[in-house]
Amino acid sequence: MRGIVKEFPGVRALDGVDLVVRAGEVHCLLGQNGAGKSTLIKVLAGAHGVDEGTILWDGQPITFAGPQAALSTGIATIYQELDLVDGLSVADNIFLGHENARGGFTRDADMNRAARELLATLGHSEIRPGREVGSLSAAGKQIVSMARALSRDARVIVMDEPSAVLDPDEVDGLFRVVEDLRSSGKAVIYISHRLEEIRRIGDRLTVLKDGATVAGDLSAKDTPTSELITLMTGRTLTSVYPRRTAPLTDGAPLLSVQGLTRAGEFADVTFDVRPGEIVGLAGLVGAGRSEIVETIYGARRASSGSVTVDGRSLRNGSVDSAVRAGLGLCPEERKSQGLILDDAVFRNVSLASISRFSRFGISRDAAEKSAASEAARSVDIRPDAPERIIRTLSGGNQQKAVLARWLLRSCTVLLLDEPTRGVDVGARAEIYALIRQLADSGVALLVVSSDIDEVLGLSDRILVIAEGSVVHDGPSEAIDAAGVLDRIIASHEHTTATSIDQKGEVA
Ligand SMILES: Nc1ncnc2c1ncn2[C@@H]1O[C@H](COP(=O)(O)OP(=O)(O)OP(=O)(O)O)[C@@H](O)[C@H]1O
Ligand SMILES: [Mg+2]
């Protein structure tokens, strides 16, 4: 791709991008939220036309009249916002849009068998070909979308943040597929904000900034992290994590969880969070972290135990009682948890605080808008344009909007489940600083993250959860990633160490 330019009304999303990808390589595409990565691959996939520039395929200039043309040329794309048809079956979705309708299969049984084989290659034989896609989880849909891309036998496979909705053990499965594609001579274009993934799977990389290529053809393994961050952000970031400030240890606990149990999920979870304190929850997938957080919030009923916020005990299984006591939860699956895609950024941000902005049923628009705009600015949503329809924002910036929503709510206790998924390095540093600021103003925070470095870097205290129990509780400074893994392994020796990624990310 040479000198690619793409404009939307009022936005020059791509301003002269160059990208060179060779057969048999995994080429990573890096850049901050809004840098133009998704727009570039939509151009390559024939979903957007170009205003200027050329695409060369095997050295020959080529133009795509639409997505179908790009597909038949040999470019298959897994989009960041998945484009499956919810009402159709898994198999139908996989073979939808093949030149021969339904992949040329005349019998359902044959199509289902082919779908089953593809899903098995991906390590997901549990997904039934006949199941309706709408009933699958976000991760399940991602797998179907991947199976569809593989079914095309393309020469270039583009993956736009495929790992964002996958658990780390599912990422291992994804990476095996990527390795296979590479060794069979295909080219993979891989987009991710997780530098450790790029190190693991990437061969070469291109960095985009503000719609232009700032570096192409770098080594994915050997380019220093500091150099990548400088290329992406244009500044040097000395430390991603804010300095710890002493929590108000003599304050009474704001959040107190006593003997919380949900049969079959977790048992006897007990801990306190004091004002000004950030407590991190670390553990493997399925350890029960999200379940614990959702039970504290009242979205699930506890079998026994109690939750107290600022001295008030919460009604079991009542979100209403939690919210009235000052509890907030920024959930893990933000996309499905209610962005109104065709509404303005500021409305999406103020959604959880509407009552604050209405009097006698009359909404106070100006107040709502200025408060929400300020919250949007504090998480660095780009562009800084609160009136923009949120659908036209990049994926990472949409996520920041949901975070801003909970920051605006002014809770006394805030539960954050995977707060920086899909968010770029620079904005992540700002979000961490903001979380620390909230703590300094007296809020108690509980943070769940699969990124062990994030939990350790951000929190004052860390709780390690294994098989539904707290197996370690202590200051973050006194433990490192290896120590956390040791605690987990010690608590269930029968778990093989292979489910733990070597880079120290806990699944
Ligand atoms: N349909 C559209 N209409 C108007 N502006 C758009 C549209 N699609 C993208 N943009 C703008 O183009 C720019 C690049 O967005 P893009 O989605 O390509 O970013 P990205 O690098 O993929 O970011 P992320 O890491 O957050 O996914 C952003 O400023 C975005 O707001
Ligand atoms: Mg994107």
Coordinates of C-alpha atoms and ligand atoms in Angstrom, one line a residue:
M1 CA 0.0 0.0 0.0
R2 CA 1.6 3.3 -1.1
G3 CA 0.6 6.8 -0.1
I4 CA -2.9 5.9 1.0
V5 CA -5.2 8.8 1.8
K6 CA -8.7 8.4 3.2
E7 CA -11.0 11.2 4.3
F8 CA -14.2 11.1 6.2
P9 CA -16.3 14.3 6.5
G10 CA -14.1 16.6 8.6
V11 CA -11.4 13.9 9.4
R12 CA -8.4 12.9 7.4
A13 CA -8.1 9.4 8.8
L14 CA -5.3 8.3 6.6
D15 CA -2.8 10.9 5.4
G16 CA -0.2 9.0 3.3
V17 CA 0.2 5.5 4.7
D18 CA 2.8 3.0 3.4
L19 CA 2.6 -0.6 4.3
V20 CA 4.6 -3.4 2.8
V21 CA 3.8 -7.0 3.7
R22 CA 5.6 -10.1 2.5
A23 CA 4.4 -13.7 2.1
G24 CA 5.3 -15.9 5.1
E25 CA 5.5 -13.1 7.7
V26 CA 3.4 -11.9 10.5
H27 CA 3.3 -8.1 10.1
C28 CA 2.1 -6.2 13.1
L29 CA 0.4 -2.8 12.8
L30 CA 0.9 -0.5 15.8
G31 CA -0.5 2.9 16.7
Q32 CA -2.5 4.8 19.3
N33 CA -6.3 4.7 19.4
G34 CA -7.4 6.6 16.4
A35 CA -4.1 6.4 14.5
G36 CA -5.9 4.8 11.5
K37 CA -5.2 1.1 11.8
S38 CA -8.7 -0.1 11.3
T39 CA -9.4 2.4 8.5
L40 CA -6.3 1.2 6.7
I41 CA -7.3 -2.5 6.8
K42 CA -10.8 -1.6 5.7
V43 CA -9.2 0.0 2.7
L44 CA -7.2 -3.2 2.1
A45 CA -10.4 -5.2 2.5
G46 CA -12.3 -3.2 -0.1
A47 CA -14.7 -1.9 2.5
H48 CA -13.6 1.7 2.0
G49 CA -12.4 3.3 -1.3
V50 CA -9.3 5.4 -1.3
D51 CA -9.0 9.1 -2.1
E52 CA -5.3 8.8 -3.1
G53 CA -2.6 6.2 -3.2
T54 CA -2.2 2.7 -4.7
I55 CA -2.4 -0.9 -3.6
L56 CA 0.0 -3.2 -5.3
W57 CA -0.7 -7.0 -5.3
D58 CA 2.2 -9.2 -6.4
G59 CA 3.7 -6.0 -7.8
Q60 CA 0.7 -5.0 -9.9
P61 CA -1.7 -2.1 -9.1
I62 CA -5.1 -3.3 -8.1
T63 CA -8.4 -1.7 -7.1
F64 CA -11.2 -3.4 -5.3
A65 CA -14.8 -2.5 -6.2
G66 CA -15.9 -3.9 -2.8
P67 CA -15.2 -6.4 0.0
Q68 CA -16.2 -9.3 -2.3
A69 CA -13.5 -8.3 -4.8
A70 CA -10.8 -8.2 -2.1
L71 CA -11.9 -11.5 -0.8
S72 CA -11.7 -13.2 -4.2
T73 CA -8.3 -11.7 -4.7
G74 CA -7.2 -13.4 -1.5
I75 CA -7.5 -11.0 1.4
A76 CA -9.6 -12.2 4.3
T77 CA -10.3 -9.9 7.2
I78 CA -11.4 -10.3 10.8
Y79 CA -12.8 -7.0 11.8
Q80 CA -12.5 -5.3 15.2
E81 CA -16.2 -4.8 15.4
L82 CA -17.4 -8.2 14.2
D83 CA -19.7 -8.4 11.3
L84 CA -21.6 -11.6 11.8
V85 CA -25.3 -12.2 11.3
D86 CA -26.8 -12.9 14.7
G87 CA -29.9 -14.7 13.4
L88 CA -28.0 -17.2 11.3
S89 CA -26.2 -20.4 12.3
V90 CA -22.5 -20.7 12.9
A91 CA -22.0 -22.7 9.7
D92 CA -24.1 -20.3 7.7
N93 CA -22.0 -17.4 8.9
I94 CA -18.7 -19.1 8.1
F95 CA -19.7 -19.8 4.5
L96 CA -21.8 -16.7 3.9
G97 CA -20.6 -14.7 0.9
H98 CA -18.5 -17.5 -0.7
E99 CA -18.8 -17.1 -4.5
N100 CA -20.8 -20.3 -4.5
A101 CA -23.6 -19.6 -2.1
R102 CA -23.1 -21.4 1.2
G103 CA -19.6 -22.4 0.2
G104 CA -20.9 -24.5 -2.7
F105 CA -22.5 -27.0 -0.3
T106 CA -25.9 -28.2 -1.3
R107 CA -26.5 -30.3 1.9
D108 CA -26.6 -28.9 5.4
A109 CA -24.8 -31.9 6.7
D110 CA -21.8 -31.3 4.4
M111 CA -21.6 -27.6 5.3
N112 CA -21.8 -28.4 9.0
R113 CA -19.1 -31.0 8.7
A114 CA -16.8 -28.5 7.0
A115 CA -17.6 -25.9 9.7
R116 CA -16.9 -28.4 12.4
E117 CA -13.5 -29.2 10.9
L118 CA -12.5 -25.5 10.8
L119 CA -13.7 -24.9 14.3
A120 CA -11.6 -27.9 15.4
T121 CA -8.5 -26.5 13.8
L122 CA -9.1 -23.5 16.0
G123 CA -9.4 -25.7 19.1
H124 CA -13.1 -25.0 19.5
S125 CA -15.0 -28.2 18.7
E126 CA -17.4 -27.3 21.4
I127 CA -19.0 -24.6 19.2
R128 CA -21.8 -26.4 17.4
P129 CA -22.2 -25.5 13.6
G130 CA -26.0 -25.4 13.9
R131 CA -26.0 -22.9 16.9
E132 CA -27.4 -19.4 16.3
V133 CA -24.5 -17.0 16.3
G134 CA -26.4 -14.4 18.4
S135 CA -26.3 -16.8 21.4
L136 CA -22.5 -17.0 21.5
S137 CA -20.2 -14.9 23.8
A138 CA -18.0 -12.2 22.4
A139 CA -15.1 -14.7 22.4
G140 CA -17.2 -17.3 20.6
K141 CA -18.1 -14.8 17.9
Q142 CA -14.5 -14.0 17.4
I143 CA -13.7 -17.7 16.8
V144 CA -16.5 -17.9 14.2
S145 CA -15.2 -14.9 12.5
M146 CA -11.7 -16.5 12.4
A147 CA -13.1 -19.7 11.0
R148 CA -14.8 -17.7 8.3
A149 CA -11.5 -16.0 7.4
L150 CA -9.7 -19.4 7.3
S151 CA -12.5 -20.9 5.1
R152 CA -11.5 -18.5 2.3
D153 CA -8.0 -20.0 1.9
A154 CA -6.8 -16.4 1.5
R155 CA -3.2 -15.4 0.9
V156 CA -3.4 -12.4 3.3
I157 CA -5.3 -12.7 6.6
V158 CA -5.9 -9.5 8.5
M159 CA -6.7 -9.6 12.2
D160 CA -7.8 -6.4 13.9
E161 CA -7.3 -6.8 17.6
P162 CA -8.4 -10.4 17.7
S163 CA -7.1 -10.9 21.2
A164 CA -9.1 -8.1 22.8
V165 CA -12.0 -10.3 23.6
L166 CA -10.0 -13.5 24.1
D167 CA -8.7 -15.0 27.3
P168 CA -5.0 -15.6 27.4
D169 CA -5.4 -19.4 26.9
E170 CA -7.5 -18.7 23.9
V171 CA -4.8 -16.3 22.7
D172 CA -2.4 -19.3 22.8
G173 CA -4.8 -21.2 20.5
L174 CA -5.0 -18.2 18.2
F175 CA -1.2 -18.0 18.0
R176 CA -0.9 -21.6 17.0
V177 CA -3.3 -20.8 14.1
V178 CA -1.2 -17.8 13.2
E179 CA 2.0 -19.8 13.2
D180 CA 0.4 -22.4 10.9
L181 CA -0.6 -19.7 8.5
R182 CA 2.9 -18.3 8.5
S183 CA 4.6 -21.6 7.9
S184 CA 2.3 -22.3 5.0
G185 CA 3.5 -19.1 3.3
K186 CA 0.5 -16.8 4.0
A187 CA 0.9 -13.3 5.2
V188 CA -0.8 -12.2 8.4
I189 CA -1.4 -8.6 9.3
Y190 CA -1.9 -8.5 13.1
I191 CA -3.2 -5.5 15.1
S192 CA -2.8 -5.4 18.9
H193 CA -2.1 -2.9 21.6
R194 CA -0.3 -5.6 23.7
L195 CA 3.4 -5.3 23.0
E196 CA 4.1 -8.6 24.6
E197 CA 1.9 -10.3 21.9
I198 CA 3.7 -8.5 19.1
R199 CA 7.0 -9.7 20.5
R200 CA 5.8 -13.3 20.7
I201 CA 4.1 -13.6 17.3
G202 CA 5.4 -10.8 15.1
D203 CA 8.2 -10.8 12.5
R204 CA 8.1 -7.2 11.3
L205 CA 6.1 -4.1 12.2
T206 CA 4.8 -0.8 10.9
V207 CA 3.9 2.1 13.2
L208 CA 1.1 4.5 12.4
K209 CA 0.7 7.9 14.0
D210 CA -2.1 10.4 13.1
G211 CA -2.9 8.6 9.9
A212 CA 0.7 8.3 8.6
T213 CA 3.4 5.7 8.6
V214 CA 6.2 6.9 11.0
A215 CA 8.2 3.6 10.8
G216 CA 7.9 0.6 8.5
D217 CA 9.7 -2.7 8.3
L218 CA 11.0 -2.7 11.9
S219 CA 11.9 -5.9 13.6
A220 CA 9.0 -7.0 15.9
K221 CA 11.3 -8.8 18.2
D222 CA 14.3 -6.5 18.6
T223 CA 12.9 -2.9 18.5
P224 CA 13.1 -1.6 22.1
T225 CA 9.8 -0.9 23.8
S226 CA 10.9 2.7 24.6
E227 CA 11.4 3.3 20.9
L228 CA 8.0 1.9 19.9
I229 CA 6.3 4.0 22.5
T230 CA 8.1 7.1 21.3
L231 CA 7.2 6.4 17.7
M232 CA 3.5 5.8 18.6
T233 CA 3.0 8.7 21.0
G234 CA 5.7 11.2 20.0
R235 CA 6.9 11.5 23.6
T236 CA 9.0 9.5 26.0
L237 CA 7.1 7.8 28.7
T238 CA 9.4 7.2 31.7
S239 CA 6.9 5.2 33.7
V240 CA 3.5 4.0 32.7
Y241 CA 2.4 3.6 36.4
P242 CA 1.8 6.5 38.8
R243 CA 3.7 6.7 42.0
R244 CA 2.0 5.0 44.9
T245 CA 0.8 7.4 47.6
A246 CA 0.3 6.2 51.2
P247 CA -3.3 5.0 51.6
L248 CA -5.3 6.4 54.5
T249 CA -4.6 3.2 56.5
D250 CA -6.3 4.4 59.6
G251 CA -9.6 5.1 57.8
A252 CA -12.3 2.6 58.4
P253 CA -12.9 0.2 55.4
L254 CA -15.1 1.6 52.7
L255 CA -15.7 -1.8 51.2
S256 CA -15.8 -4.8 53.4
V257 CA -16.4 -8.3 52.0
Q258 CA -16.9 -11.1 54.5
G259 CA -17.0 -14.8 53.7
L260 CA -18.6 -14.2 50.3
T261 CA -19.5 -17.5 48.7
R262 CA -21.2 -18.6 45.5
A263 CA -21.6 -22.3 45.4
G264 CA -19.4 -23.8 42.6
E265 CA -17.7 -20.5 41.7
F266 CA -15.9 -19.1 44.8
A267 CA -15.8 -19.6 48.5
D268 CA -15.2 -17.6 51.7
V269 CA -13.7 -14.5 50.0
T270 CA -12.9 -12.0 52.7
F271 CA -11.1 -8.6 52.4
D272 CA -11.4 -4.9 53.0
V273 CA -10.6 -1.9 50.9
R274 CA -9.9 1.4 52.7
P275 CA -10.4 4.9 51.4
G276 CA -7.5 5.8 49.1
E277 CA -6.6 2.2 48.5
I278 CA -6.3 0.4 45.2
V279 CA -6.6 -3.4 45.5
G280 CA -5.8 -5.6 42.6
L281 CA -7.4 -9.0 41.9
A282 CA -5.0 -11.4 40.0
G283 CA -5.6 -15.0 38.9
L284 CA -6.1 -17.4 36.1
V285 CA -9.1 -17.5 33.7
G286 CA -12.0 -19.2 35.5
A287 CA -10.5 -18.4 38.9
G288 CA -13.7 -16.5 39.6
R289 CA -12.5 -12.9 39.6
S290 CA -15.3 -11.4 37.4
E291 CA -17.8 -13.5 39.3
I292 CA -16.6 -12.1 42.6
V293 CA -16.8 -8.5 41.4
E294 CA -20.3 -9.0 39.9
T295 CA -21.5 -10.6 43.1
I296 CA -20.2 -7.7 45.2
Y297 CA -22.1 -5.4 42.8
G298 CA -25.3 -7.4 43.3
A299 CA -25.5 -8.6 39.7
R300 CA -25.3 -12.2 41.0
R301 CA -26.7 -13.6 44.3
A302 CA -24.3 -14.8 46.9
S303 CA -25.0 -18.2 48.6
S304 CA -23.6 -16.7 51.8
G305 CA -21.5 -13.9 53.2
S306 CA -21.9 -10.2 53.2
V307 CA -20.8 -7.0 51.5
T308 CA -20.7 -3.7 53.4
V309 CA -20.1 -0.3 51.8
D310 CA -19.2 2.6 54.1
G311 CA -20.8 0.7 57.0
R312 CA -24.1 0.0 55.2
S313 CA -24.7 -3.7 54.5
L314 CA -25.9 -4.4 50.9
R315 CA -29.0 -6.4 50.1
N316 CA -27.9 -9.7 48.5
G317 CA -28.4 -9.7 44.7
S318 CA -29.6 -6.1 44.5
V319 CA -27.7 -3.8 42.1
D320 CA -30.0 -1.1 43.2
S321 CA -28.9 -1.3 46.8
A322 CA -25.3 -1.4 45.7
V323 CA -25.6 1.7 43.5
R324 CA -27.5 3.6 46.3
A325 CA -24.7 2.8 48.7
G326 CA -22.2 4.4 46.3
L327 CA -20.8 1.4 44.5
G328 CA -19.9 1.5 40.8
L329 CA -18.9 -1.3 38.4
C330 CA -17.1 -0.8 35.1
P331 CA -17.8 -4.2 33.5
E332 CA -15.5 -6.4 31.5
E333 CA -17.6 -6.7 28.3
R334 CA -18.1 -3.1 27.6
K335 CA -19.3 -3.3 24.0
S336 CA -22.3 -5.4 24.9
Q337 CA -22.8 -3.4 28.1
G338 CA -24.5 -0.5 26.5
L339 CA -22.9 2.0 24.3
I340 CA -25.6 3.8 22.3
L341 CA -23.7 3.8 19.1
D342 CA -25.8 6.4 17.3
D343 CA -25.7 8.9 20.1
A344 CA -23.2 11.5 20.9
V345 CA -20.1 10.8 23.0
F346 CA -21.2 13.0 25.8
R347 CA -24.6 11.3 26.1
N348 CA -22.9 7.9 26.3
V349 CA -20.7 9.3 29.1
S350 CA -23.5 10.8 31.1
L351 CA -25.7 7.8 30.8
A352 CA -25.1 6.5 34.3
S353 CA -25.5 9.9 35.9
I354 CA -28.7 11.1 34.2
S355 CA -30.6 11.8 37.4
R356 CA -27.9 14.3 38.3
F357 CA -28.7 16.2 35.2
S358 CA -32.4 16.5 35.4
R359 CA -34.7 18.5 37.7
F360 CA -38.4 17.8 37.9
G361 CA -38.1 15.7 34.8
I362 CA -36.5 18.5 32.8
S363 CA -33.0 17.6 31.7
R364 CA -30.3 20.3 32.2
D365 CA -28.5 19.8 28.9
A366 CA -25.8 22.3 29.3
A367 CA -24.7 21.0 32.7
E368 CA -24.8 17.4 31.4
K369 CA -22.8 18.3 28.4
S370 CA -20.1 20.2 30.2
A371 CA -19.6 17.6 32.9
A372 CA -19.6 14.7 30.5
S373 CA -17.2 16.5 28.2
E374 CA -14.8 17.1 31.0
A375 CA -15.0 13.4 32.0
A376 CA -14.3 12.5 28.3
R377 CA -11.3 14.7 28.3
S378 CA -9.9 13.2 31.5
V379 CA -9.6 9.8 29.8
D380 CA -8.2 11.4 26.7
I381 CA -10.9 10.5 24.2
R382 CA -9.8 11.5 20.8
P383 CA -10.9 13.5 18.9
D384 CA -11.9 15.9 21.7
A385 CA -15.4 16.4 20.2
P386 CA -18.2 15.5 22.7
E387 CA -20.9 15.9 20.0
R388 CA -19.4 13.3 17.7
I389 CA -21.5 10.2 17.1
I390 CA -19.7 7.6 19.1
R391 CA -19.9 5.0 16.2
T392 CA -17.3 7.1 14.3
L393 CA -14.8 6.9 17.1
S394 CA -12.0 4.3 17.0
G395 CA -12.5 1.1 19.0
G396 CA -10.2 2.1 21.9
N397 CA -11.8 5.5 22.2
Q398 CA -15.2 4.0 22.5
Q399 CA -13.9 2.0 25.4
K400 CA -12.5 5.1 27.1
A401 CA -16.0 6.6 26.9
V402 CA -17.5 3.7 29.0
L403 CA -14.7 4.3 31.6
A404 CA -15.4 8.0 31.6
R405 CA -19.1 7.2 32.3
W406 CA -18.1 5.5 35.6
L407 CA -15.6 8.2 36.6
L408 CA -18.4 10.8 36.2
R409 CA -20.7 8.9 38.5
S410 CA -18.6 9.9 41.6
C411 CA -18.8 6.6 43.4
T412 CA -17.3 6.0 46.8
V413 CA -16.3 2.4 45.8
L414 CA -15.4 1.7 42.2
L415 CA -15.0 -1.8 40.8
L416 CA -13.0 -1.9 37.5
D417 CA -13.0 -5.1 35.5
E418 CA -10.2 -5.0 32.8
P419 CA -10.2 -1.2 32.6
T420 CA -7.7 -0.8 29.8
R421 CA -8.5 -3.6 27.4
G422 CA -8.0 -2.3 23.8
V423 CA -6.6 1.0 25.1
D424 CA -3.2 2.2 23.8
V425 CA -0.1 2.6 25.9
G426 CA -0.2 6.4 26.1
A427 CA -3.8 6.6 27.1
R428 CA -3.3 3.7 29.5
A429 CA -0.8 5.7 31.5
E430 CA -3.3 8.6 31.7
I431 CA -6.0 6.2 32.9
Y432 CA -3.7 4.8 35.6
A433 CA -2.9 8.3 36.7
L434 CA -6.6 9.1 36.9
I435 CA -7.4 5.9 38.9
R436 CA -4.6 7.0 41.3
Q437 CA -6.1 10.5 41.5
L438 CA -9.5 9.0 42.4
A439 CA -7.8 7.0 45.2
D440 CA -6.1 10.1 46.5
S441 CA -9.5 11.8 46.7
G442 CA -10.6 9.0 49.0
V443 CA -12.3 6.5 46.7
A444 CA -11.7 2.8 47.3
L445 CA -10.9 0.9 44.2
L446 CA -10.9 -2.8 43.3
V447 CA -9.2 -3.6 39.9
V448 CA -9.4 -6.9 38.0
S449 CA -6.9 -7.4 35.2
S450 CA -5.4 -10.4 33.3
D451 CA -2.3 -8.3 32.8
I452 CA -0.2 -9.2 35.8
D453 CA 2.1 -6.2 35.3
E454 CA -0.9 -3.9 35.3
V455 CA -2.2 -5.3 38.6
L456 CA 1.2 -5.1 40.2
G457 CA 2.0 -1.7 38.9
L458 CA -1.3 0.0 39.7
S459 CA -2.4 -1.5 43.0
D460 CA -1.3 -1.0 46.6
R461 CA -2.4 -4.4 47.6
I462 CA -2.9 -7.5 45.6
L463 CA -5.2 -10.5 46.2
V464 CA -4.4 -13.6 44.3
I465 CA -7.4 -15.8 43.5
A466 CA -7.1 -19.4 42.6
E467 CA -10.0 -21.8 42.1
G468 CA -12.4 -19.5 43.8
S469 CA -10.3 -18.8 46.9
V470 CA -8.1 -16.0 48.1
V471 CA -4.6 -17.6 48.2
H472 CA -2.6 -14.5 48.9
D473 CA -3.2 -11.0 50.3
G474 CA -0.4 -8.6 50.7
P475 CA 1.3 -5.3 49.5
S476 CA 2.1 -5.2 45.8
E477 CA 5.6 -4.0 46.5
A478 CA 6.4 -7.3 48.3
I479 CA 5.6 -9.6 45.4
D480 CA 6.5 -9.8 41.7
A481 CA 4.9 -11.6 38.7
A482 CA 6.8 -14.8 39.4
G483 CA 5.7 -14.7 43.0
V484 CA 2.0 -14.4 41.9
L485 CA 2.4 -17.4 39.6
D486 CA 4.0 -19.4 42.4
R487 CA 1.1 -18.8 44.7
I488 CA -1.3 -19.9 42.0
I489 CA 0.6 -23.0 41.1
A490 CA 1.1 -24.0 44.8
S491 CA -2.6 -23.7 45.3
H492 CA -3.4 -26.4 42.7
E493 CA -0.4 -28.5 41.7
H494 CA -2.4 -30.4 39.2
T495 CA -2.7 -27.3 37.0
T496 CA -0.1 -27.6 34.3
A497 CA 2.2 -24.6 33.9
T498 CA 1.4 -24.5 30.2
S499 CA -1.7 -22.5 30.8
I500 CA 0.5 -19.7 32.0
D501 CA 2.1 -17.5 29.4
Q502 CA 5.9 -17.3 29.7
K503 CA 5.8 -13.5 29.5
G504 CA 4.3 -13.4 32.9
E505 CA 0.7 -12.6 31.8
V506 CA -1.6 -14.6 34.0
A507 CA -4.5 -16.1 32.1
Ligands
LIG1 N1 -16.9 6.1 9.6 C1 -16.2 7.1 10.0 N2 -16.6 8.4 10.0 C2 -15.9 9.4 10.5 N3 -14.7 9.3 11.1 C3 -14.2 8.0 11.2 C4 -14.9 6.9 10.7 N4 -14.1 5.8 10.9 C5 -13.0 6.2 11.5 N5 -13.0 7.5 11.7 C6 -11.9 8.3 12.3 O1 -10.7 8.0 11.7 C7 -9.7 8.0 12.6 C8 -9.0 6.6 12.6 O2 -9.8 5.6 13.2 P1 -9.5 4.1 13.2 O3 -10.7 3.4 13.7 O4 -8.8 3.7 12.0 O5 -8.4 4.0 14.4 P2 -7.6 2.8 15.0 O6 -6.1 3.1 14.8 O7 -8.1 1.5 14.5 O8 -7.8 3.0 16.6 P3 -8.1 1.8 17.8 O9 -6.8 1.4 18.3 O10 -8.8 2.6 18.8 O11 -9.0 0.8 17.2 C9 -10.3 8.4 13.9 O12 -10.1 9.8 14.1 C10 -11.7 8.0 13.8 O13 -12.5 8.9 14.6
MG2 MG -9.2 0.0 15.4

